[in-house]
Amino acid sequence: MTWLKLVEGYMPMQMISELAICILFFAAINFSLKKAGIGIPKFWAGVGVWIFILMYLKYRIYPPIPFSVRAIYGTVSACGIFMWVSGSQPEWEDFKRPILNVMDGKTGFHKAIRVVALVLIPLALGGYAYQSFLPSFEEPIELRTVHPAPPATTKVHGKTFVLQTAENPYRVNPEGEYDQKYTDAHIVSQDMGRLMKDFASNEDNPWDPNAEGYIKYVREGGEIFFQNCHFCHGDNLNGRGLWAYAFNPIPANFTDAGTIAQLQETFVFWRVSQGGIGLPPEGFPWASVMPPWKEHLTTDEIWKVVMFEYWHTGYYPRTWE
Amino acid sequence: MGHLLTRLTRRHKKFTAMAALFAMCGLLLLPIFLALPALAGGGAPAAGGPPPDVAAEQEAAKGEGEEEKVEMGRDVYYKIEGPAVGMPAPKTEDNETYYPRYNFESRVLLWVANQQHLYYGSFVLAVPIFCMCIEFAGMVSKDRAMAKKYDQLAYDFIKISLTAYSLTAILGGILIFTFLTLYPAFFGYLSSIFRPVMHIYALLFVAESGTLYIYYYGWDKMKEGLMKWIHLSMCVILNVIGTVLMFLANSWIGFMMSPAGVDEQGRYLGNIWHVVHTALWNPLNVHRILGNMAFGGGVVAAYAAYRFLSAKNDEERAHYDWMGYIAMSLGVAFLIPLPFAGYWLMREVYAYRQQMGITLMGGLLAWLFIIQATMIGILFLTTNYYLWQALGRMTGAERFQRYIKYLVFILVVGLLVFITPHTIVMTPAELKAMGGQQHPVLGNYGVMSAKNGGINAIIMTTILSFIWYQRGNKIPAVKWAKFGNIFMGCFFVIAQLNNVWLACYGYFIPANVRIGLSVPQVAGTLSCLFLMTPLNLAMLKGAKQLGPIRWGQIQPRSQYALIMLATAFTWMMGLMGYIRSSVRLFWHVNEVMRDNSPWAYTHTIGFAANVISFNVLFFWITIMFVFWLGALGMKKAPIPAAEPVPGTPAPQPATGH
């Protein structure tokens, strides 16, 4: 259902709000029907809400949600619905009634359903068993570790960097000292749809030829990025570069809150410098074709490009103090 | 005259009894006071059973010149110099000398022994704390019938704990033998570092046993007046000793995860406090004490549920319904702050080693954290479910039951956000269809900012359920009831909005500030707990009673919920223990002593889950035995209900909450 847009930047809350509105809507309908004396039986209300949630997750949210997550969501929703329908004894009795009626074969109609169910349920289970035994040609599921733990140190151009303590030498204030707060304050802001906001002052504009210090290094990092990285990671750093779809998985989307925003700058420095072949064993199945950039860039260039990535996405590298 | 003499004799008896008790307490605690200088003085130079190569090196060093100056080493954590008085950590190899073995994985044997000891240790540390609270509640209760019931309940609790205590000691012995026989080099090194601490630990154990026995066997002798207060004080002493015991044991695992007080080679630098007070010691202490309490409450609640379901008459059912409710409430009271203690621990882990934090939360063990989040969700959802079921035994509670569906919605959404994985399991085809590793909608739920919001929403809803439960059969009659209701409603709405707003805002600020945001989020949640619950109680003073609490008339599915609660606690403890231990990867002592055994790899999730399940099953089988023993020794049935007063409702085991 792509005609009803999920608005970038608001999508997570939009999904929850939509679900809440729908549930309230159902509650209002049920309330009105009850007032009119034709309330929906609890059993069908519960089953209906559950099917609605499954359908919503499958057809409303795009890109499609992987099955494993839908299975988790479906199970939790089913538990929630059970808690609702059995929250009080009268409601639980109401919920159980159609099931017990069928099992007891109270009327001819119920008996017929019981017979159909007794035939259909084993058949369905048999069909499921048969299907699961059929040979599948699908690639197997991968439990890929997106952010494998980094080593304690990494060696680039003969120099050893301790990832816990290393600092980006270009993340500096006008006095030339390492200053995370200063550089955070001069980061670009992102507006709706991840569009850059105007700069607060010319001092923050990396395209200004007179820019000095941190902002100048950001520009230099940008030059390196657009000479080397944007073919894969995209000119908006969202992993949708020209060559991106030649790879599976496609390159990392830096604008996603789950990538560089979650990491220390030294982690990104390690990943960029060592590339896909430098992934540790827990990075199995090592599904990354990123070259080890230490073979192509100087240490300073790597630091600058990392800094540019943070600047451009508007994210701050992770720090602990 | 005779009367005076009798009184004097009675006083004299009391005085003698008190003096004897104090003397006994003093004697029990004497070893600890004697041992304290050893701690303060930094203990003696480390020694222990060195492996052959280290012993040879040491001998060689001795031979070279005994008058040589003591070599200095630099503390790996505190970064200060100290005399390297200990031996270096043994450099082990994969052979029978360092790792003697059966034809089975030694690590799994140790894992099972350790886990069982921990389960029982947690249980016997938690139950006396409950006893203390319940006994105190009984002592200050003005209602004599209630006081008696509380006293009986506390006694029932400690009786279960007593059998479990012996099992804890036995399992502790098994654990030490397992260590000594399967990991001698590692255990030798650890005990060489912690020698004075281990001795104090053993002495404390003696003191705890003595205190526990006096507390239990002195129950009937010390049931009146001042003696009762002395009895309660013994429980306080018992709990203090128990807590210190746990803190000392925590220092060993803290050292293994984040060593301090040794140099890079693992040589002890002479300051035992540094070895004990490692980067993760305090967060571990806080997390474990809360976890133990929640676990203990869960196990006792499960015991009560088991007795409820097997009860033969209404009286028993009423008693065990009440017992289950009290145990569950105590457990949940400690469950609520537990996630916050967990956040602190993880923050300290990241601050200690980014690498360790990522291995836990974003890397190798990330999926286990999703399972943990699911278990936490189960705990809170089950608690809510139990409270809603408990509304069913109150007249007038129907007015709240119709709103359950809205609470379910908040709980389910909070849980879905809380358990959304950051690393999604998917087929390559799904990955392609998704267009990248991160889902643009769900990816946002996979990070900490959203998860903080999710869990806080769940906890706030649980508090609201509890407030509803307190109000179940009452209508506030205070003059300001309307204002109080509006204020309370607004408070909850604003706290939830604040929580959601901060969860969203967290995406737009640096990570270190974002971590700080959890403070106002938690403050909102805790305000709901610590301000709204007392406010509710104040509003319920002199409230109009709609009917009694019909103890024992709760639906059986509520009792299954209690059993599920306890099982989830047990499983989660096993899981978190495994995660905490396996985050060291191939180190016995992180970055100091390498694990060179053939089992220095991380298990698959499936295998780990199977061992955890085995541990859970084993614990429940043995604890059922303990419960059975408890029931076997029970001479009398639960205290019979008080005589009904004409014109009042039928007597109930408890009228308060």
mmCIF file of C-alpha atoms in Angstrom, chain B residues 101-111 182-183 598-601 603 607:
data_model
loop_
_atom_site.group_PDB
_atom_site.id
_atom_site.type_symbol
_atom_site.label_atom_id
_atom_site.label_comp_id
_atom_site.label_asym_id
_atom_site.label_seq_id
_atom_site.Cartn_x
_atom_site.Cartn_y
_atom_site.Cartn_z
ATOM 1 C CA ARG B 101 39.063 -33.213 31.316
ATOM 2 C CA TYR B 102 36.542 -35.985 31.006
ATOM 3 C CA ASN B 103 35.303 -37.045 27.643
ATOM 4 C CA PHE B 104 32.938 -34.093 27.784
ATOM 5 C CA GLU B 105 33.051 -30.322 27.452
ATOM 6 C CA SER B 106 34.458 -29.030 30.754
ATOM 7 C CA ARG B 107 32.979 -25.610 30.163
ATOM 8 C CA VAL B 108 29.435 -26.968 30.123
ATOM 9 C CA LEU B 109 30.024 -28.886 33.358
ATOM 10 C CA LEU B 110 31.289 -25.735 35.012
ATOM 11 C CA TRP B 111 28.434 -23.740 33.506
ATOM 12 C CA LEU B 182 38.833 -29.003 35.466
ATOM 13 C CA TYR B 183 40.435 -25.541 35.501
ATOM 14 C CA PRO B 598 39.492 -26.332 23.331
ATOM 15 C CA TRP B 599 36.234 -24.656 24.435
ATOM 16 C CA ALA B 600 37.319 -21.064 24.051
ATOM 17 C CA TYR B 601 34.724 -20.330 21.406
ATOM 18 C CA HIS B 603 28.448 -21.399 21.514
ATOM 19 C CA PHE B 607 23.172 -24.752 22.020
#
